[in-house]
mmCIF file of C-alpha atoms in Angstrom:
data_model
loop_
_atom_site.group_PDB
_atom_site.id
_atom_site.type_symbol
_atom_site.label_atom_id
_atom_site.label_comp_id
_atom_site.label_asym_id
_atom_site.label_seq_id
_atom_site.Cartn_x
_atom_site.Cartn_y
_atom_site.Cartn_z
ATOM 1 C CA MET V 1 54.548 63.772 30.321
ATOM 2 C CA SER V 2 53.088 60.991 28.052
ATOM 3 C CA ALA V 3 50.094 61.708 25.858
ATOM 4 C CA THR V 4 46.735 60.066 26.393
ATOM 5 C CA PRO V 5 45.859 57.598 23.745
ATOM 6 C CA PRO V 6 42.888 58.377 21.538
ATOM 7 C CA ARG V 7 39.488 56.858 22.686
ATOM 8 C CA SER V 8 39.209 54.593 19.636
ATOM 9 C CA THR V 9 42.718 53.102 20.451
ATOM 10 C CA ARG V 10 41.554 52.394 24.043
ATOM 11 C CA ARG V 11 38.565 50.453 22.812
ATOM 12 C CA ALA V 12 40.832 48.431 20.560
ATOM 13 C CA ALA V 13 43.123 47.755 23.344
ATOM 14 C CA ARG V 14 40.228 46.337 25.295
ATOM 15 C CA GLY V 15 39.916 43.399 22.848
ATOM 16 C CA SER V 16 37.451 44.376 20.184
ATOM 17 C CA LEU V 17 37.978 42.662 16.820
ATOM 18 C CA PRO V 18 38.830 44.632 13.644
ATOM 19 C CA ALA V 19 35.975 44.773 11.074
ATOM 20 C CA PRO V 20 37.420 42.110 8.779
ATOM 21 C CA ALA V 21 37.901 39.747 11.690
ATOM 22 C CA ALA V 22 34.312 40.302 12.998
ATOM 23 C CA ALA V 23 32.946 39.616 9.494
ATOM 24 C CA ALA V 24 34.903 36.359 9.207
ATOM 25 C CA SER V 25 33.766 35.406 12.750
ATOM 26 C CA ARG V 26 30.115 35.969 11.827
ATOM 27 C CA THR V 27 30.617 33.951 8.626
ATOM 28 C CA SER V 28 32.093 31.014 10.609
ATOM 29 C CA LEU V 29 29.144 31.155 13.046
ATOM 30 C CA ALA V 30 26.625 30.932 10.177
ATOM 31 C CA ALA V 31 28.540 27.996 8.503
ATOM 32 C CA LEU V 32 28.566 26.233 11.940
ATOM 33 C CA ALA V 33 24.910 26.764 12.348
ATOM 34 C CA GLY V 34 24.159 25.467 8.792
ATOM 35 C CA ALA V 35 26.284 22.372 9.485
ATOM 36 C CA ALA V 36 24.342 21.664 12.592
ATOM 37 C CA LEU V 37 21.006 22.050 10.822
ATOM 38 C CA LEU V 38 22.099 19.683 8.106
ATOM 39 C CA ALA V 39 23.418 17.313 10.762
ATOM 40 C CA GLY V 40 19.941 17.478 12.480
ATOM 41 C CA CYS V 41 18.301 16.511 9.238
ATOM 42 C CA ALA V 42 20.649 13.759 8.457
ATOM 43 C CA SER V 43 20.008 12.077 11.742
ATOM 44 C CA ALA V 44 16.396 11.346 10.826
ATOM 45 C CA PRO V 45 16.303 9.743 7.280
ATOM 46 C CA SER V 46 13.155 8.682 5.756
ATOM 47 C CA HIS V 47 12.312 5.011 5.458
ATOM 48 C CA PHE V 48 10.029 3.656 2.637
ATOM 49 C CA TYR V 49 8.000 0.621 2.566
ATOM 50 C CA THR V 50 5.952 -1.311 0.077
ATOM 51 C CA LEU V 51 3.291 -3.987 0.097
ATOM 52 C CA SER V 52 4.555 -5.711 -2.993
ATOM 53 C CA GLY V 53 6.772 -8.747 -1.949
ATOM 54 C CA ASP V 54 5.886 -12.177 -0.776
ATOM 55 C CA ALA V 55 2.134 -11.460 -1.198
ATOM 56 C CA GLY V 56 2.672 -10.743 -4.961
ATOM 57 C CA ALA V 57 5.886 -12.129 -6.053
ATOM 58 C CA VAL V 58 5.983 -14.687 -8.976
ATOM 59 C CA THR V 59 8.158 -17.571 -8.069
ATOM 60 C CA ALA V 60 11.511 -17.644 -9.845
ATOM 61 C CA GLY V 61 11.210 -20.038 -12.990
ATOM 62 C CA ARG V 62 7.427 -19.783 -13.126
ATOM 63 C CA SER V 63 5.625 -17.794 -15.981
ATOM 64 C CA LEU V 64 2.149 -16.769 -16.488
ATOM 65 C CA PRO V 65 0.368 -18.329 -19.284
ATOM 66 C CA ALA V 66 0.178 -16.271 -22.377
ATOM 67 C CA ASN V 67 -3.561 -17.337 -23.202
ATOM 68 C CA PRO V 68 -5.433 -17.910 -19.954
ATOM 69 C CA ALA V 69 -8.859 -19.365 -19.735
ATOM 70 C CA PHE V 70 -10.103 -16.185 -18.132
ATOM 71 C CA LEU V 71 -8.883 -12.631 -17.357
ATOM 72 C CA ILE V 72 -9.362 -10.402 -14.385
ATOM 73 C CA GLN V 73 -9.644 -6.617 -13.863
ATOM 74 C CA VAL V 74 -8.293 -5.044 -10.593
ATOM 75 C CA PRO V 75 -9.272 -1.340 -10.778
ATOM 76 C CA ALA V 76 -8.361 1.365 -8.059
ATOM 77 C CA VAL V 77 -8.857 0.314 -4.528
ATOM 78 C CA ASN V 78 -10.776 2.553 -1.926
ATOM 79 C CA VAL V 79 -9.090 3.050 1.538
ATOM 80 C CA PRO V 80 -10.294 5.231 4.455
ATOM 81 C CA GLU V 81 -9.305 8.773 4.168
ATOM 82 C CA GLN V 82 -7.410 8.873 7.398
ATOM 83 C CA VAL V 83 -4.836 6.479 5.983
ATOM 84 C CA ALA V 84 -4.853 7.625 2.339
ATOM 85 C CA LYS V 85 -1.438 9.395 2.641
ATOM 86 C CA ASN V 86 2.120 8.220 2.107
ATOM 87 C CA GLN V 87 3.089 8.667 5.765
ATOM 88 C CA LEU V 88 2.488 5.599 7.847
ATOM 89 C CA VAL V 89 -0.488 6.223 10.219
ATOM 90 C CA VAL V 90 -0.108 4.154 13.395
ATOM 91 C CA GLN V 91 -2.623 3.649 16.191
ATOM 92 C CA ARG V 92 -1.499 4.796 19.714
ATOM 93 C CA GLY V 93 -4.964 3.975 21.246
ATOM 94 C CA GLU V 94 -8.603 3.620 20.334
ATOM 95 C CA SER V 95 -8.907 7.316 19.656
ATOM 96 C CA ARG V 96 -5.367 8.478 18.822
ATOM 97 C CA VAL V 97 -3.178 8.077 15.990
ATOM 98 C CA ASP V 98 0.319 9.286 14.940
ATOM 99 C CA VAL V 99 1.414 10.307 11.412
ATOM 100 C CA LEU V 100 4.999 9.133 11.022
ATOM 101 C CA GLU V 101 6.907 11.632 8.625
ATOM 102 C CA GLU V 102 10.130 9.524 8.744
ATOM 103 C CA HIS V 103 8.309 6.298 7.793
ATOM 104 C CA ARG V 104 6.330 6.378 4.452
ATOM 105 C CA TRP V 105 4.867 4.150 1.912
ATOM 106 C CA ALA V 106 6.542 3.947 -1.519
ATOM 107 C CA SER V 107 3.234 4.950 -3.022
ATOM 108 C CA PRO V 108 -0.167 5.844 -1.557
ATOM 109 C CA PRO V 109 -1.682 2.788 0.333
ATOM 110 C CA ALA V 110 -4.422 2.371 -2.158
ATOM 111 C CA ASP V 111 -1.936 1.890 -4.904
ATOM 112 C CA GLU V 112 0.178 -0.411 -2.733
ATOM 113 C CA ILE V 113 -2.792 -2.556 -1.961
ATOM 114 C CA ARG V 114 -4.050 -2.611 -5.557
ATOM 115 C CA ARG V 115 -0.606 -3.469 -7.025
ATOM 116 C CA ALA V 116 -0.024 -6.328 -4.325
ATOM 117 C CA LEU V 117 -3.493 -7.735 -4.967
ATOM 118 C CA SER V 118 -3.167 -7.621 -8.732
ATOM 119 C CA SER V 119 0.292 -9.435 -8.601
ATOM 120 C CA ALA V 120 -0.953 -12.040 -6.188
ATOM 121 C CA LEU V 121 -4.106 -12.894 -8.029
ATOM 122 C CA THR V 122 -2.460 -13.118 -11.285
ATOM 123 C CA ARG V 123 0.074 -15.465 -9.743
ATOM 124 C CA ARG V 124 -2.532 -17.614 -7.985
ATOM 125 C CA LEU V 125 -5.005 -17.728 -10.832
ATOM 126 C CA GLY V 126 -2.550 -18.173 -13.660
ATOM 127 C CA THR V 127 -4.055 -15.146 -15.445
ATOM 128 C CA ILE V 128 -3.575 -11.549 -16.538
ATOM 129 C CA ASP V 129 -4.868 -8.266 -15.071
ATOM 130 C CA VAL V 130 -6.370 -6.250 -17.981
ATOM 131 C CA ALA V 131 -7.545 -3.244 -15.833
ATOM 132 C CA ASP V 132 -5.452 -0.999 -18.087
ATOM 133 C CA ALA V 133 -5.589 -2.886 -21.375
ATOM 134 C CA PRO V 134 -8.276 -4.136 -23.700
ATOM 135 C CA ALA V 135 -9.501 -7.685 -23.284
ATOM 136 C CA PRO V 136 -9.633 -10.072 -26.389
ATOM 137 C CA PRO V 137 -13.150 -11.026 -27.425
ATOM 138 C CA GLY V 138 -14.603 -14.226 -26.400
ATOM 139 C CA VAL V 139 -12.499 -14.544 -23.160
ATOM 140 C CA PRO V 140 -14.367 -14.344 -19.879
ATOM 141 C CA VAL V 141 -13.443 -11.313 -17.801
ATOM 142 C CA TYR V 142 -13.998 -10.971 -13.999
ATOM 143 C CA ARG V 143 -14.003 -7.609 -12.388
ATOM 144 C CA VAL V 144 -12.454 -7.461 -8.840
ATOM 145 C CA SER V 145 -13.388 -4.443 -6.783
ATOM 146 C CA VAL V 146 -12.124 -3.799 -3.266
ATOM 147 C CA ASP V 147 -13.347 -1.244 -0.649
ATOM 148 C CA VAL V 148 -11.088 -1.241 2.507
ATOM 149 C CA GLN V 149 -13.012 -0.458 5.536
ATOM 150 C CA ARG V 150 -10.229 -0.525 8.084
ATOM 151 C CA PHE V 151 -6.397 -0.537 7.612
ATOM 152 C CA GLU V 152 -4.947 -0.240 11.005
ATOM 153 C CA SER V 153 -1.347 -0.317 12.069
ATOM 154 C CA TRP V 154 -0.668 -1.190 15.854
ATOM 155 C CA PRO V 155 3.116 -1.184 16.341
ATOM 156 C CA GLY V 156 4.242 -4.125 18.166
ATOM 157 C CA ASP V 157 0.775 -5.656 18.307
ATOM 158 C CA LYS V 158 -1.197 -6.249 14.964
ATOM 159 C CA ALA V 159 -1.891 -5.271 11.477
ATOM 160 C CA ALA V 160 -5.624 -5.177 10.739
ATOM 161 C CA LEU V 161 -7.303 -5.259 7.235
ATOM 162 C CA ASP V 162 -11.075 -5.217 6.818
ATOM 163 C CA ALA V 163 -12.382 -5.199 3.189
ATOM 164 C CA VAL V 164 -15.565 -5.612 1.266
ATOM 165 C CA TRP V 165 -14.893 -7.123 -2.035
ATOM 166 C CA SER V 166 -16.813 -8.163 -5.073
ATOM 167 C CA VAL V 167 -16.302 -10.304 -8.217
ATOM 168 C CA ARG V 168 -18.464 -9.649 -11.158
ATOM 169 C CA SER V 169 -18.591 -11.587 -14.510
ATOM 170 C CA LEU V 170 -18.610 -8.932 -17.201
ATOM 171 C CA ALA V 171 -20.301 -11.443 -19.577
ATOM 172 C CA THR V 172 -23.336 -12.357 -17.269
ATOM 173 C CA GLN V 173 -23.136 -9.513 -14.717
ATOM 174 C CA SER V 174 -23.507 -12.148 -12.048
ATOM 175 C CA VAL V 175 -21.886 -10.763 -8.830
ATOM 176 C CA MET V 176 -20.466 -12.180 -5.614
ATOM 177 C CA THR V 177 -20.116 -9.707 -2.784
ATOM 178 C CA CYS V 178 -18.104 -10.649 0.341
ATOM 179 C CA ARG V 179 -16.328 -9.305 3.434
ATOM 180 C CA SER V 180 -13.023 -10.379 4.886
ATOM 181 C CA THR V 181 -11.615 -9.262 8.269
ATOM 182 C CA LEU V 182 -7.962 -10.225 8.691
ATOM 183 C CA VAL V 183 -5.773 -9.477 11.736
ATOM 184 C CA GLU V 184 -2.174 -10.365 11.840
ATOM 185 C CA LYS V 185 0.006 -10.387 14.902
ATOM 186 C CA VAL V 186 3.314 -8.513 14.478
ATOM 187 C CA GLY V 187 6.489 -8.083 16.463
ATOM 188 C CA SER V 188 8.350 -4.866 17.266
ATOM 189 C CA GLY V 189 9.633 -2.518 14.539
ATOM 190 C CA TYR V 190 8.092 -0.979 11.476
ATOM 191 C CA ASP V 191 9.425 -3.712 9.229
ATOM 192 C CA ALA V 192 7.523 -6.232 11.152
ATOM 193 C CA LEU V 193 4.324 -4.087 11.057
ATOM 194 C CA VAL V 194 4.506 -3.852 7.197
ATOM 195 C CA ALA V 195 5.311 -7.480 6.901
ATOM 196 C CA GLY V 196 2.035 -8.066 8.866
ATOM 197 C CA HIS V 197 0.065 -5.923 6.407
ATOM 198 C CA ARG V 198 1.734 -7.800 3.515
ATOM 199 C CA GLN V 199 0.569 -11.028 5.036
ATOM 200 C CA ALA V 200 -3.018 -9.730 5.488
ATOM 201 C CA VAL V 201 -3.090 -8.662 1.857
ATOM 202 C CA GLY V 202 -1.892 -12.052 0.777
ATOM 203 C CA GLU V 203 -4.568 -13.730 2.740
ATOM 204 C CA LEU V 204 -7.193 -11.374 1.111
ATOM 205 C CA ALA V 205 -5.834 -12.269 -2.303
ATOM 206 C CA ALA V 206 -6.256 -15.998 -1.477
ATOM 207 C CA ARG V 207 -9.922 -15.357 -0.623
ATOM 208 C CA ILE V 208 -10.613 -13.387 -3.611
ATOM 209 C CA SER V 209 -8.870 -15.944 -5.935
ATOM 210 C CA ALA V 210 -11.100 -18.566 -4.414
ATOM 211 C CA GLY V 211 -14.178 -16.259 -5.338
ATOM 212 C CA VAL V 212 -13.002 -15.924 -8.840
ATOM 213 C CA ARG V 213 -12.711 -19.772 -9.134
ATOM 214 C CA VAL V 214 -16.178 -20.162 -7.887
ATOM 215 C CA MET V 215 -17.528 -17.458 -10.364
ATOM 216 C CA ALA V 216 -15.643 -19.114 -13.333
ATOM 217 C CA ALA V 217 -17.194 -22.573 -12.316
ATOM 218 C CA GLN V 218 -20.767 -21.146 -12.598
ATOM 219 C CA PRO V 219 -22.774 -22.709 -15.500
ATOM 220 C CA ALA V 220 -23.569 -20.245 -18.300
ATOM 221 C CA PRO V 221 -27.114 -18.852 -17.866
ATOM 222 C CA PRO V 222 -29.769 -19.504 -20.514
ATOM 223 C CA LYS V 223 -30.020 -16.815 -23.051
ATOM 224 C CA THR V 224 -33.814 -16.516 -22.560
ATOM 225 C CA SER V 225 -36.289 -17.806 -20.116
ATOM 226 C CA THR V 226 -39.355 -20.087 -21.052
ATOM 227 C CA LYS V 227 -41.281 -16.796 -21.392
ATOM 228 C CA GLY V 228 -38.647 -15.380 -23.712
ATOM 229 C CA ALA V 229 -37.340 -12.856 -21.439
ATOM 230 C CA VAL V 230 -33.666 -12.484 -20.354
ATOM 231 C CA PRO V 231 -33.337 -13.701 -16.879
ATOM 232 C CA PRO V 232 -31.726 -11.295 -14.436
ATOM 233 C CA PRO V 233 -28.157 -12.058 -13.077
ATOM 234 C CA GLY V 234 -28.016 -13.831 -9.915
ATOM 235 C CA ALA V 235 -25.860 -13.478 -6.876
ATOM 236 C CA VAL V 236 -23.133 -16.039 -6.243
ATOM 237 C CA ARG V 237 -22.201 -17.346 -2.889
ATOM 238 C CA CYS V 238 -18.920 -16.471 -1.255
ATOM 239 C CA PRO V 239 -16.099 -19.074 -1.071
ATOM 240 C CA SER V 240 -15.903 -21.073 2.130
ATOM 241 C CA GLU V 241 -12.780 -20.871 4.308
ATOM 242 C CA ALA V 242 -11.779 -24.308 3.060
ATOM 243 C CA GLU V 243 -12.057 -23.187 -0.565
ATOM 244 C CA ALA V 244 -10.014 -20.075 0.312
ATOM 245 C CA ALA V 245 -7.398 -22.276 2.026
ATOM 246 C CA ASP V 246 -7.068 -24.316 -1.254
ATOM 247 C CA ALA V 247 -6.606 -21.319 -3.443
ATOM 248 C CA GLN V 248 -2.812 -21.975 -3.920
ATOM 249 C CA PRO V 249 -0.626 -20.270 -6.403
ATOM 250 C CA ALA V 250 -0.877 -21.786 -10.006
ATOM 251 C CA GLY V 251 1.797 -24.328 -10.420
#
């Protein structure tokens, strides 16, 4: 009469894995799960965009003058809080926006706009931005301030930029304050959307450069009035569309 095998032997006979094999199986499952997680992350890479490009590039072979007739200052630009982040914020309707984690600006939009404007203005005006450097004595300096009221991205439709900007003479304190509303039609895709914003910033730079030229052409005010008092600085008119259209890059 044969002996009945022990209970533990019967369990092993039913297909249970030995302890070392079970541990190895758990390790393999964990490795597979980790690989799947990494694969999921790799399937959604981040894309980075910049406004520096056609709007602010210096043409090959063209150099800026070492001693320009006047200088400019382009300080920090203000943008609406809802778009003051690295992620692209796109409109999905009049009251709905999406924040895109996989599509980002290379730097915050305020920095992108300031850098693109500075580059475009120095190129168009043949001058130097001394916002972060001391200006030499005796050279006129014009301070360009920009407050962006609207910076909207409508994928496949338009890129909208609405900005209040001013040009102030640091010597006379005369000031010009203007508003520009720019809407560029765009095609499908985020590259086209960013290109639309770049075009809008370039158009804004053309209008501001025309404003700087108008300011630079103003006659120097008298040091004193007929009564001996210093006259207050006056407001200067904004440039016309024709003047803005003529504000071409310096040759």
